[in-house]
C-alpha atoms as a printed R data frame, in Angstrom:
    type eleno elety resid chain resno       x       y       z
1   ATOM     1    CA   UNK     A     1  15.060  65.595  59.241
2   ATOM     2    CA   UNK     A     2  15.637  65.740  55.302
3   ATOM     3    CA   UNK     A     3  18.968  64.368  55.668
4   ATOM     4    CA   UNK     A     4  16.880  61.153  58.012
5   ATOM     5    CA   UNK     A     5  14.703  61.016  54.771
6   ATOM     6    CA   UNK     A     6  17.390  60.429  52.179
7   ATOM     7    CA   UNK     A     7  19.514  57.632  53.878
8   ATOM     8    CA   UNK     A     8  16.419  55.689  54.147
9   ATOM     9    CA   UNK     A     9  15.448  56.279  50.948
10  ATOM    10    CA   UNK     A    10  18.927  55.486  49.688
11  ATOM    11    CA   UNK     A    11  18.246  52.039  51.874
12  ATOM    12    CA   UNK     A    12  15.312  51.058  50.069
13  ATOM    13    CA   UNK     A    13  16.964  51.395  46.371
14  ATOM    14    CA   UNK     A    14  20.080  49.802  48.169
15  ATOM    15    CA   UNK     A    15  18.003  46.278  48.587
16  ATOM    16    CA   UNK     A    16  16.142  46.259  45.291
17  ATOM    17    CA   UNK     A    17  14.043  42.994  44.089
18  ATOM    18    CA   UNK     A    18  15.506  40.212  45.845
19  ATOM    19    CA   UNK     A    19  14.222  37.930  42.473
20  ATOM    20    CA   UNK     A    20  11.117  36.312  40.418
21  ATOM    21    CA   UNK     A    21   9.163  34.927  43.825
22  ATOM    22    CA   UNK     A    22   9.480  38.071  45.779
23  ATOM    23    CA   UNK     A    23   5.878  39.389  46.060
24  ATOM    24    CA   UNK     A    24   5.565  43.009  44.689
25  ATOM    25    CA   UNK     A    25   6.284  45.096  47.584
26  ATOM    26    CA   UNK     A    26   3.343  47.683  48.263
27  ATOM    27    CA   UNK     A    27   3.365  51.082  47.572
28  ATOM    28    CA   UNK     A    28   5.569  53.708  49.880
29  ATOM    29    CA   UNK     A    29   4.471  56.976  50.403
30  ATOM    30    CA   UNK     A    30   7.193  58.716  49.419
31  ATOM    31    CA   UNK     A    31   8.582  61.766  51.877
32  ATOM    32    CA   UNK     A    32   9.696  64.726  49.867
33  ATOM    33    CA   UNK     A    33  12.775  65.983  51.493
34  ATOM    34    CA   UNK     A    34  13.588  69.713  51.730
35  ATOM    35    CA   UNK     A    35  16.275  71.017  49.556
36  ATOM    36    CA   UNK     A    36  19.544  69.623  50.528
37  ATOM    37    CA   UNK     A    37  21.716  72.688  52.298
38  ATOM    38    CA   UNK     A    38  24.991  73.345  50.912
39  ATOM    39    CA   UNK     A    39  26.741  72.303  53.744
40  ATOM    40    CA   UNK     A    40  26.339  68.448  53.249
41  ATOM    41    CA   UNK     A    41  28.662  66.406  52.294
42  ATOM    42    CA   UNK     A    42  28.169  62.591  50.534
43  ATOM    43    CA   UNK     A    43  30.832  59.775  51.033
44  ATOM    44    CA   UNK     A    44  31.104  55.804  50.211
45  ATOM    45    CA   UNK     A    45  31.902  54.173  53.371
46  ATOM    46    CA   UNK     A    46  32.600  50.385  52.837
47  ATOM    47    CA   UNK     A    47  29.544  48.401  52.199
48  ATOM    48    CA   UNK     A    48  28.012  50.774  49.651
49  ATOM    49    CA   UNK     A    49  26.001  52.181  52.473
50  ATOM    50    CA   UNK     A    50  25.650  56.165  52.026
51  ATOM    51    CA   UNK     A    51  26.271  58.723  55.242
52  ATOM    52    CA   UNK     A    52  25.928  62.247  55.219
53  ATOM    53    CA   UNK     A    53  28.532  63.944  57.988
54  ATOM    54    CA   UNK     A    54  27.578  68.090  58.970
55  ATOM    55    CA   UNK     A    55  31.060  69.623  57.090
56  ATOM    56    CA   UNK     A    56  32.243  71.390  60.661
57  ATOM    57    CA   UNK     A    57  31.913  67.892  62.028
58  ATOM    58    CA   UNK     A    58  34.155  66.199  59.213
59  ATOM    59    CA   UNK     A    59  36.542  69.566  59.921
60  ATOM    60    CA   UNK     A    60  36.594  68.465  63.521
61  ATOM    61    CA   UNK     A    61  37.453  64.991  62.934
62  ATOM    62    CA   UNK     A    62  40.298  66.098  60.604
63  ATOM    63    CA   UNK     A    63  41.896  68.933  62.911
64  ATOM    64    CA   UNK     A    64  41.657  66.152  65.831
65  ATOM    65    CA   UNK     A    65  43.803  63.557  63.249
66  ATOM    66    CA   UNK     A    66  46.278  66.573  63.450
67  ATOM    67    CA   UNK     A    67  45.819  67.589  67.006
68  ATOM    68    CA   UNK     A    68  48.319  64.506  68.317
69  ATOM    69    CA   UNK     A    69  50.534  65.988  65.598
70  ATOM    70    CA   UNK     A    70  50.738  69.192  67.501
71  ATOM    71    CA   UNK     A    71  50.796  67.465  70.911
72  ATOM    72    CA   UNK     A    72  54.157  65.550  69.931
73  ATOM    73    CA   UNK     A    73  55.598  69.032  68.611
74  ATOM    74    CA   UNK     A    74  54.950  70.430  72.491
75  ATOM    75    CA   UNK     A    75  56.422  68.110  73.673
76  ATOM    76    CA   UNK     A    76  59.315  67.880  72.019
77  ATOM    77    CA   UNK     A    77  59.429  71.893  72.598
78  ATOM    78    CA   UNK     A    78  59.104  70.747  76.122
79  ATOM    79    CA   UNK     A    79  61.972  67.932  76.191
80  ATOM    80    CA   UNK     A    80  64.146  70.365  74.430
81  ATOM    81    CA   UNK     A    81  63.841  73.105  77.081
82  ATOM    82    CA   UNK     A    82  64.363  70.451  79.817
83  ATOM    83    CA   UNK     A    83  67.912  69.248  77.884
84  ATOM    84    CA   UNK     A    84  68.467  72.525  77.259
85  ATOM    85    CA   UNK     A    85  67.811  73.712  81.091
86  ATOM    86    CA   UNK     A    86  70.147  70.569  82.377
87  ATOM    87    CA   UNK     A    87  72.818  70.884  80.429
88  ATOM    88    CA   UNK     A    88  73.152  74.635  80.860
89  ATOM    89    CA   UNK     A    89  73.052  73.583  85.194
90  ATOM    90    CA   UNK     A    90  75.738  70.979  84.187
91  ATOM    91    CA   UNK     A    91  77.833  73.018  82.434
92  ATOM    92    CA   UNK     A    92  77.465  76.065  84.954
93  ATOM    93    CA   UNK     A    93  78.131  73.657  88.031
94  ATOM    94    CA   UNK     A    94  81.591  72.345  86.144
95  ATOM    95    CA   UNK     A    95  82.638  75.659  85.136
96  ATOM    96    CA   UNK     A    96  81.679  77.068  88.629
97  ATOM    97    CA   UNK     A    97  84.155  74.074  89.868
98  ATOM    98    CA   UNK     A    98  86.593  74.860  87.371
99  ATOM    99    CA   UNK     A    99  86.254  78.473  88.759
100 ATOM   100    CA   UNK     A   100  86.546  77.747  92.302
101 ATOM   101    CA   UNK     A   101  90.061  74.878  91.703
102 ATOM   102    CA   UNK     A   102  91.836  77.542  89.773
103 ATOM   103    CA   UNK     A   103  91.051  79.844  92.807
104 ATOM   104    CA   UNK     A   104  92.285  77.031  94.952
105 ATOM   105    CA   UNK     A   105  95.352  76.222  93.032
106 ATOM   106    CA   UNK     A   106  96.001  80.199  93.016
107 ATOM   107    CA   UNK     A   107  95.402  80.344  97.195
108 ATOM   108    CA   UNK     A   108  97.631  77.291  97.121
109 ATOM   109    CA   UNK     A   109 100.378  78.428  94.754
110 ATOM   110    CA   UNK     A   110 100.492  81.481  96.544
111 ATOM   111    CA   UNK     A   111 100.853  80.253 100.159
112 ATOM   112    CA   UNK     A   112 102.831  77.785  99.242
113 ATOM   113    CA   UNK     A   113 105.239  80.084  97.532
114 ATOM   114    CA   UNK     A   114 105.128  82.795 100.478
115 ATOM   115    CA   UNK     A   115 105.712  79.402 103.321
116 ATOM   116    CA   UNK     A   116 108.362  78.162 101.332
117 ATOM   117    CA   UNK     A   117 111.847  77.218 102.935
118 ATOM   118    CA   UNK     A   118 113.534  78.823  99.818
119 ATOM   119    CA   UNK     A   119 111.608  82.065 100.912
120 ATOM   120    CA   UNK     A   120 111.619  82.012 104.697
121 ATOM   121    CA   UNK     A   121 115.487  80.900 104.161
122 ATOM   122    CA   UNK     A   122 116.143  84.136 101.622
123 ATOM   123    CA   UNK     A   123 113.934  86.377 104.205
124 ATOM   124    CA   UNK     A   124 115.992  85.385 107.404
125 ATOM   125    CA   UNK     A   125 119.450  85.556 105.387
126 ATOM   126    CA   UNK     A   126 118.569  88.918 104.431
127 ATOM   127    CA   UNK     A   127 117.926  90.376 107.536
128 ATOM   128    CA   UNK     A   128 121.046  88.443 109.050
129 ATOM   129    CA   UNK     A   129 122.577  90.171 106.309
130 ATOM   130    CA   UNK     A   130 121.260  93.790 107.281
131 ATOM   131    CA   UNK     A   131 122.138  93.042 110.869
132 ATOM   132    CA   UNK     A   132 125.693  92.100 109.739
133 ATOM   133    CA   UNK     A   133 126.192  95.490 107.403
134 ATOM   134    CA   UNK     A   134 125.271  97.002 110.695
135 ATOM   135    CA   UNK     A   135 127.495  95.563 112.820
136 ATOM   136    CA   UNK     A   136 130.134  96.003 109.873
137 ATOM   137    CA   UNK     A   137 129.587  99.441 110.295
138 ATOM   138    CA   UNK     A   138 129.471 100.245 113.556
139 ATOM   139    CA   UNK     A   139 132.312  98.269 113.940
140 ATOM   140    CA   UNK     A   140 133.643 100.311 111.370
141 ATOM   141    CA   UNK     A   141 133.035 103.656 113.335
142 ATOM   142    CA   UNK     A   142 134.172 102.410 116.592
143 ATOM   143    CA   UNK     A   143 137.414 101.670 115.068
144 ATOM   144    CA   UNK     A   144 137.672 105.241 113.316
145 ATOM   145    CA   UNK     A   145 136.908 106.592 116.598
146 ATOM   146    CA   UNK     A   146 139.457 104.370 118.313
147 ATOM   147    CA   UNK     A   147 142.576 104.665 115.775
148 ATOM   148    CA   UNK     A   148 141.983 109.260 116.116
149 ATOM   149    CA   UNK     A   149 142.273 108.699 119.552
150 ATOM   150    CA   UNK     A   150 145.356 106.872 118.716
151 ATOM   151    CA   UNK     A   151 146.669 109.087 116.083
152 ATOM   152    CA   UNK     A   152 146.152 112.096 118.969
153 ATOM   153    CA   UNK     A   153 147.845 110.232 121.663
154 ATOM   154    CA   UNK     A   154 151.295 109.444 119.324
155 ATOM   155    CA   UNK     A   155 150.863 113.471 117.827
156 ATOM   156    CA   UNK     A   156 150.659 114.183 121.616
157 ATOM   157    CA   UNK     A   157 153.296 111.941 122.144
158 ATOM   158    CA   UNK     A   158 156.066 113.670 119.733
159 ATOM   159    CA   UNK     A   159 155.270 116.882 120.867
160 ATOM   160    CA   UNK     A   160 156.510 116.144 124.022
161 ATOM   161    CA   UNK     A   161 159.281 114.839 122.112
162 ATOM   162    CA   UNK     A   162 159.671 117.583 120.176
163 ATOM   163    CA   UNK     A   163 159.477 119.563 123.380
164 ATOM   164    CA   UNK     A   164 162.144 117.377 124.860
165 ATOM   165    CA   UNK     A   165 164.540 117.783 122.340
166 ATOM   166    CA   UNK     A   166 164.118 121.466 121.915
167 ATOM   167    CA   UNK     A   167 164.910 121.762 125.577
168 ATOM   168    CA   UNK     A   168 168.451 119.841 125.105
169 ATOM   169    CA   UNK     A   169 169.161 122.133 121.849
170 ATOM   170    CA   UNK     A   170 168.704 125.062 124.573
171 ATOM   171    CA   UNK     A   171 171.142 123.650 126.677
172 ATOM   172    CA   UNK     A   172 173.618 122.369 123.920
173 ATOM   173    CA   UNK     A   173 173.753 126.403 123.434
174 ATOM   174    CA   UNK     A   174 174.130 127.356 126.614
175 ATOM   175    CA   UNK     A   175 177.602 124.693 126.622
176 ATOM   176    CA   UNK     A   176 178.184 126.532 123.424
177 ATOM   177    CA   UNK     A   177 178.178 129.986 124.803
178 ATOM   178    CA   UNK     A   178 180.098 128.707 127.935
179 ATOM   179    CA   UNK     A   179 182.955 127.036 125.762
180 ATOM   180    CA   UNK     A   180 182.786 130.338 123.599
181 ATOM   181    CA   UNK     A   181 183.106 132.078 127.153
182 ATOM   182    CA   UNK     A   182 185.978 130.161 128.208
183 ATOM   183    CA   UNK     A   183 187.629 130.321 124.996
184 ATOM   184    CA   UNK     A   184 187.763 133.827 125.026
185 ATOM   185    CA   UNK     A   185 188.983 133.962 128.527
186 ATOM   186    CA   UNK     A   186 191.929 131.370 127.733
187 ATOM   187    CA   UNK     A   187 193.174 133.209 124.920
188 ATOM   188    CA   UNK     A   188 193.177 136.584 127.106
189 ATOM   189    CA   UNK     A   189 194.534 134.606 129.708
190 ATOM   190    CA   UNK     A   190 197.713 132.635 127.080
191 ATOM   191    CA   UNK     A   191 198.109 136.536 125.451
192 ATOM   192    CA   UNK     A   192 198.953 138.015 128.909
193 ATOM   193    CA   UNK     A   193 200.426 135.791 131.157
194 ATOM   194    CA   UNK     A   194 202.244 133.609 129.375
195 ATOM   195    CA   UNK     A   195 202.787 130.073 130.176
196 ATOM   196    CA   UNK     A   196 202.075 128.579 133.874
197 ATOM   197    CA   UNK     A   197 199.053 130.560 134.208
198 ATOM   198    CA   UNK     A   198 196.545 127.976 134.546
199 ATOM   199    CA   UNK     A   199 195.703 127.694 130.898
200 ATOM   200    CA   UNK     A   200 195.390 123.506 131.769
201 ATOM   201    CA   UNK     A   201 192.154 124.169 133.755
202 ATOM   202    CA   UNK     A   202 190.711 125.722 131.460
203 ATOM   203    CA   UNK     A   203 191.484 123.136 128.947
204 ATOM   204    CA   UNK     A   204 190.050 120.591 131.279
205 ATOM   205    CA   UNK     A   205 187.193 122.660 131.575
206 ATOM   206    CA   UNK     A   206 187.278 122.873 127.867
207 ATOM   207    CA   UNK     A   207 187.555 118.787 127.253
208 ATOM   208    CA   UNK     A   208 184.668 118.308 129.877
209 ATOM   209    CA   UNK     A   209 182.320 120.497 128.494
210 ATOM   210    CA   UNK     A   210 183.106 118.903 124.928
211 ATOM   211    CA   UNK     A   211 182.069 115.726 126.604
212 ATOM   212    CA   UNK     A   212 179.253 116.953 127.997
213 ATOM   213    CA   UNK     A   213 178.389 118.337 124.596
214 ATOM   214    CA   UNK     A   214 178.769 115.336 123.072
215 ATOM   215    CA   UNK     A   215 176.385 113.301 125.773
216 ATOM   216    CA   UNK     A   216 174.014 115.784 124.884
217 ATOM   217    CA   UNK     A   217 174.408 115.021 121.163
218 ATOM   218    CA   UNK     A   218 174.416 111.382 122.015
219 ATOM   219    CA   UNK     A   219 170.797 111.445 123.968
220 ATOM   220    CA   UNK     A   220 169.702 114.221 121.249
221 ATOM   221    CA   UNK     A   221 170.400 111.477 118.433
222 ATOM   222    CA   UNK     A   222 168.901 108.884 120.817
223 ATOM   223    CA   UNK     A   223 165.669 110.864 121.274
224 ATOM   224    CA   UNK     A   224 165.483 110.840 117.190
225 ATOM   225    CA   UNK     A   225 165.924 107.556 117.203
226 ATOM   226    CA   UNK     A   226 163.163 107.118 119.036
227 ATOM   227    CA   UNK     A   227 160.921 109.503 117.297
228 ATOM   228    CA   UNK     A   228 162.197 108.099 113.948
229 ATOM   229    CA   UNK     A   229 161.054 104.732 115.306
230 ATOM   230    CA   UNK     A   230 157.893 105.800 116.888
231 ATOM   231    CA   UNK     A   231 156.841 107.158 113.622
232 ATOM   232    CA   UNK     A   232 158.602 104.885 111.160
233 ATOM   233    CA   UNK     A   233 157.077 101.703 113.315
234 ATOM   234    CA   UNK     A   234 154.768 102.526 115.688
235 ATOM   235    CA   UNK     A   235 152.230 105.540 113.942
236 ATOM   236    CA   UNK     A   236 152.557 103.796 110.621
237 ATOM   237    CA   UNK     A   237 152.168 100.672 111.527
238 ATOM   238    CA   UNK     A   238 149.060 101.631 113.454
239 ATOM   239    CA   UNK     A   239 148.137 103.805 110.194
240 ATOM   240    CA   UNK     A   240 148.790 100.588 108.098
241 ATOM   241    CA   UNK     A   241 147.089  98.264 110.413
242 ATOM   242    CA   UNK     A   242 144.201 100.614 110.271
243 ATOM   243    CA   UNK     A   243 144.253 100.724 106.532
244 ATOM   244    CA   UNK     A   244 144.541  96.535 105.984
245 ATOM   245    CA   UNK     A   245 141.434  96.388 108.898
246 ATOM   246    CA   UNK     A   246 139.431  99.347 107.541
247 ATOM   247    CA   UNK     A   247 139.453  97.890 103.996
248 ATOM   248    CA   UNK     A   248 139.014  94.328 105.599
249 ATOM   249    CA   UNK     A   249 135.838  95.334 106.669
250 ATOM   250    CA   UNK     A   250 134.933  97.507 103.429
251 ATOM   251    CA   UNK     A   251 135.144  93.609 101.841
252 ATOM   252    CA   UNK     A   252 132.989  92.000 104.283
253 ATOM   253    CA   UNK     A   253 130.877  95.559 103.725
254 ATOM   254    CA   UNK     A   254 130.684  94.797 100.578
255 ATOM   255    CA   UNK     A   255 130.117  90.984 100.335
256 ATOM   256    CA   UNK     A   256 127.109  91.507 103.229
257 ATOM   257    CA   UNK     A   257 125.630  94.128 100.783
258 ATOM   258    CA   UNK     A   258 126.792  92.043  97.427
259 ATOM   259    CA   UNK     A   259 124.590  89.375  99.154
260 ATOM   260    CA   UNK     A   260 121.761  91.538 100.482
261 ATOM   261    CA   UNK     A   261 121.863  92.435  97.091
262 ATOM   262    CA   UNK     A   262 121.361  89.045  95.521
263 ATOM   263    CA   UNK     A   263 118.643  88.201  97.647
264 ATOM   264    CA   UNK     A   264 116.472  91.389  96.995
265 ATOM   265    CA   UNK     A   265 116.841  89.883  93.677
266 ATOM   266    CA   UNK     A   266 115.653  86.619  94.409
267 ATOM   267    CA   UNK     A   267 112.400  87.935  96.111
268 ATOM   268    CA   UNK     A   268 111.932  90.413  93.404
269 ATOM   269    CA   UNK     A   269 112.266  86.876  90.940
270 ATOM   270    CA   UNK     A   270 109.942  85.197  92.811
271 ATOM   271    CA   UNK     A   271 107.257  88.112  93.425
272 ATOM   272    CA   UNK     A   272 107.664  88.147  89.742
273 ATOM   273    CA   UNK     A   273 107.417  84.600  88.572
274 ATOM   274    CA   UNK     A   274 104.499  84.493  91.790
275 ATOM   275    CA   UNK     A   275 102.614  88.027  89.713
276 ATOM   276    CA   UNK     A   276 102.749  85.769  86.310
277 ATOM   277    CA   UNK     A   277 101.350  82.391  88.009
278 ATOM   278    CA   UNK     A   278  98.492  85.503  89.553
279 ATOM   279    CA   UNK     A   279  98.259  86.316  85.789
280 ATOM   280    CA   UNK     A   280  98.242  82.768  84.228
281 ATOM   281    CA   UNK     A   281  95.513  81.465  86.913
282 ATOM   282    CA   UNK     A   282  93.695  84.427  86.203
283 ATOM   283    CA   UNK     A   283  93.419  83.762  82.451
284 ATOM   284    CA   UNK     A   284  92.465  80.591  83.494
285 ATOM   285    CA   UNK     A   285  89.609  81.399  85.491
286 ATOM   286    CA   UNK     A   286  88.357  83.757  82.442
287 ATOM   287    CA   UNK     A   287  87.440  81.115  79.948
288 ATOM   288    CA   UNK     A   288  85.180  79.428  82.603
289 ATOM   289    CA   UNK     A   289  83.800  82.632  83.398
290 ATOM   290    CA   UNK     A   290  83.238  83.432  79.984
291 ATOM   291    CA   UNK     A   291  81.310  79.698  79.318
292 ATOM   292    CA   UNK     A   292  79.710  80.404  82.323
293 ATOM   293    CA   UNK     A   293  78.125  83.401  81.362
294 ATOM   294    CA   UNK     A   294  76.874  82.028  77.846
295 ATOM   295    CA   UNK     A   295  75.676  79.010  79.792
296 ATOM   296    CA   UNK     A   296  73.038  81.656  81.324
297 ATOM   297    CA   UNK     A   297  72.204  82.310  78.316
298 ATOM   298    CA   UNK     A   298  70.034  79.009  78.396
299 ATOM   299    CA   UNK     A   299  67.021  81.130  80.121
300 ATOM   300    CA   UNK     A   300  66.799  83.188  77.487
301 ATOM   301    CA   UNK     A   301  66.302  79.825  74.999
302 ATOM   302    CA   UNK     A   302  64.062  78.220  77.588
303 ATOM   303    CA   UNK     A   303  61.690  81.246  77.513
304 ATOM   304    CA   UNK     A   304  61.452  82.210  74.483
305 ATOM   305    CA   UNK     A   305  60.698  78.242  73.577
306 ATOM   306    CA   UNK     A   306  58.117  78.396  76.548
307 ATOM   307    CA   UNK     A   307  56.637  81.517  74.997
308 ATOM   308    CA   UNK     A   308  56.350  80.057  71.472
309 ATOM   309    CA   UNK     A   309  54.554  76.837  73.159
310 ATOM   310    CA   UNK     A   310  52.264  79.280  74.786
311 ATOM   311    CA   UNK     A   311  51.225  81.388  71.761
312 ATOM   312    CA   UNK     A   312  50.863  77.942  69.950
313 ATOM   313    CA   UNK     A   313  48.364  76.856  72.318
314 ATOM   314    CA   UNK     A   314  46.353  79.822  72.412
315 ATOM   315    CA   UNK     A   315  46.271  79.861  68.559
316 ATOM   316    CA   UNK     A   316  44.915  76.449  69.220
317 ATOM   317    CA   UNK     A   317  42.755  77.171  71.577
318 ATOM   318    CA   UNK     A   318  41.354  80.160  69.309
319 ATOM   319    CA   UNK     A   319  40.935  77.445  66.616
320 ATOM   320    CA   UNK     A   320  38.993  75.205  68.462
321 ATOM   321    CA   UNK     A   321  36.526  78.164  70.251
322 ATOM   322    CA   UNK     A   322  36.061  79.145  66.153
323 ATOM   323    CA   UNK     A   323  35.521  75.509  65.075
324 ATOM   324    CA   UNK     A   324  32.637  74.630  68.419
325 ATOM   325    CA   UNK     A   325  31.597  78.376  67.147
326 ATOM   326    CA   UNK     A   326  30.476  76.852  63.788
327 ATOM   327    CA   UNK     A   327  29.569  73.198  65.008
328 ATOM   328    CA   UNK     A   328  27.081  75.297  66.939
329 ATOM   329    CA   UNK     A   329  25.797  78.083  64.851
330 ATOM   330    CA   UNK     A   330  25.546  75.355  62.168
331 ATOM   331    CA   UNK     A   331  28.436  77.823  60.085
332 ATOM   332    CA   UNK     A   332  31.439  76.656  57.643
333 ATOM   333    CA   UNK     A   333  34.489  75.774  59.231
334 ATOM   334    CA   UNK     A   334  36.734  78.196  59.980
335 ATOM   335    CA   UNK     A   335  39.260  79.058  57.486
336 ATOM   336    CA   UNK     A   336  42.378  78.562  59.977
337 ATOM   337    CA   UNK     A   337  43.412  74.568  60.432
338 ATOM   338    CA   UNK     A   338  45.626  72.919  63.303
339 ATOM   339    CA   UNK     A   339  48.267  72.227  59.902
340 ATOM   340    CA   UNK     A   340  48.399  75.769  59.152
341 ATOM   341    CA   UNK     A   341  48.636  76.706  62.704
342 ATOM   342    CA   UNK     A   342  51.947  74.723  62.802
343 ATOM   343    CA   UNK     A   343  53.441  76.197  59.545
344 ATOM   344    CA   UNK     A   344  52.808  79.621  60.688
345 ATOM   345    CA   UNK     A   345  54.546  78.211  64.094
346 ATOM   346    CA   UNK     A   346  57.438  77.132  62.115
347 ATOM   347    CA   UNK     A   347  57.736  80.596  60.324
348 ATOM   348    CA   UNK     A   348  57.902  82.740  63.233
349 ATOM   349    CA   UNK     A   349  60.338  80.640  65.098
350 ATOM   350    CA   UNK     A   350  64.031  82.267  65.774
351 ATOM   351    CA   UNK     A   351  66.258  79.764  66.141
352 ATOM   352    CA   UNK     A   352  67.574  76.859  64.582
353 ATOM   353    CA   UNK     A   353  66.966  74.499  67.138
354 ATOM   354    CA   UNK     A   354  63.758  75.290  67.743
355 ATOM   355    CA   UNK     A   355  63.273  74.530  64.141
356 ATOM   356    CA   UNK     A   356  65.149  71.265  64.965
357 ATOM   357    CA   UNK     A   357  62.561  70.575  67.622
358 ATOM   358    CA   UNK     A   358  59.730  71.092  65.491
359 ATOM   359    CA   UNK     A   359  60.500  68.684  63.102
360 ATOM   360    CA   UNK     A   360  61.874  66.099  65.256
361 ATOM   361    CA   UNK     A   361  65.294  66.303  63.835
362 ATOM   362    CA   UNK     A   362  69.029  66.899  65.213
363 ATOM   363    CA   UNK     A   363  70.210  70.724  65.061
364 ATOM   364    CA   UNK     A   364  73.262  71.856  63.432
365 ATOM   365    CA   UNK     A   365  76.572  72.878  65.589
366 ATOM   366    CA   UNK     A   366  76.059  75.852  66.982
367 ATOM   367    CA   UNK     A   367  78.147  78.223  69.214
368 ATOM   368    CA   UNK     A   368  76.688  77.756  73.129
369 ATOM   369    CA   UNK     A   369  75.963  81.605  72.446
370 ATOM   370    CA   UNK     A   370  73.506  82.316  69.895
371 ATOM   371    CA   UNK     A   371  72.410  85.308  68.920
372 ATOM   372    CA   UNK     A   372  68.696  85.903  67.907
């Protein structure tokens, strides 16, 4: 009660003589206070009028003049995590749809490309072209086959020429030997005999074997004829015919294959240019990917800001048990204070907008990944 004692005390001085017809007041007994303990404190509130606060109280009042302080930090710790959390879901959902068109467009591109008409047309010309180098060449060996069966038949052909001709050369020597025969026998027959012997028969004989000989020399040169012109016109014509037809057919050969040829390359161009549209979409899908993976990044931020508004609340909380710990026990304040609480706060914090955050101002540009 000493402290009770001395604010009325201080009262009574306060109102003094009020002036010449105030009656003497009587005499107080005066209360003799205990010493005053250290831990009292003396202001001048307005009016002149004297109150003495416990120190731990006046502490109290002054960390609770800093408490809303440290409430509008939180929360602004807390706003920042819940910007932080939606535009890292924004900016995941739009890179997730960027992801999934340039899959589309690449699905697209590449059914579109393999259903063109340009394709399906180069496709069905090149196997019409196959089937036509096939028929080329089995047309091609059907005609070999045909034009040796040929060949044989006109080989087979003059032999029996050949054959026939060597059988009239037998018999134009047989007339020879006969008109050699009768030769002899007419010159015996002129040597002893004389004239009128008959020598006129044999002469006949003579002229008519001549003319035999010389129908035999007439259908010998007629069968060369005809062996000249079998070979001259027929066997190489057919060997010329075969020759114009054979390399007719080596050009179509060749243009079906020339064009087989230039379609191969067309599908290999377009499985090319379709492999570097494959490669262009899939640079395309890495950026996203890439953003998308340092938009995760934002639960890293939003925990470690959740964390530092936990450990701020239990230093709080710590502060407060020590300052009802002294209020109680009648103790000095703590040394620790809600203001140094929040510079110690700022010290240990890691990144720059969590600095931002705790002083209420914009951060600086930074790179959506941030290292810490």
């Amino acid at each position: 009660m000493g402290w009770l004692s001395r604010l009325v005390n201080g009262w009574w001085r306060q109102q003094g003589p009020q002036g010449d017809d105030t009656p003497e007041p009587e005499p107080v007994v005066m209360i003799v206070a205990p010493p005053e303990p250290d831990n009292l404190v003396e202001l001048n509130p307005p009016g002149g009028r004297i109150h003495r606060i416990h120190p731990a109280t006046m502490a109290l009042v002054e960390e609770m003049s800093s408490y809303a302080e440290f409430v509008e930090v939180m929360q602004r710790h807390l706003h920042n995590v819940c910007n932080e959390t939606q535009d890292a879901a924004e900016n995941i959902l739009g890179q997730a749809l960027d992801v999934e068109g340039s899959v589309s467009d690449l699905v697209r591109h590449v059914s579109t490309t393999m259903q063109s008409d340009q394709f399906v047309e180069a496709a069905e010309t090149l196997q019409i072209s196959v089937d036509a180098g096939r028929g080329i060449i089995s047309d091609l060996i059907h005609q070999h086959h045909t034009t040796q069966r040929e060949i044989r038949d006109s080989i087979s052909t003059m032999h029996m020429l050949s054959d026939k001709m060597k059988s009239h050369l037998r018999e134009i020597e047989d007339i020879r030997r006969y008109t050699d025969l009768l030769a002899i026998n007419a010159r015996i027959r002129i040597a002893g005999l004389g004239s009128n012997t008959g020598l006129e028969v044999i002469a006949e004989e003579i002229r008519e074997l001549s003319s035999n000989t010389g129908a035999l020399a007439q259908n010998l040169r007629s069968e060369l004829g005809e062996m000249d012109r079998l070979i001259s016109e027929d066997l190489l014509a057919r060997v010329t015919g075969q020759e114009l037809a054979d390399e007719a057919r080596a050009r179509d050969l060749q243009d079906s294959f020339e064009s087989l040829s230039n379609h191969m390359s067309m599908l290999s161009r377009m499985q090319e240019e379709l492999l570097t549209e494959v490669h262009l979409r899939g640079e395309a899908v890495r950026d996203p990917l890439n953003t998308l993976c340092g938009s995760i990044q934002f639960q890293d931020v939003a925990r470690q800001q959740l964390e530092q508004v936990g450990r701020a609340l239990n230093m709080i909380s710590d502060h407060f048990v020590a300052l009802s710990n002294a209020i109680i026990h009648d103790d000095a304040p703590p040394d620790s204070s809600i203001a140094t609480c929040l510079s110690n706060i700022l010290e240990n914090y890691v990144m720059e907008q969590q600095r931002a955050a705790h002083v209420g101002g914009a951060s600086a540009a930074a790179p959506r990944i941030e290292l810490f």
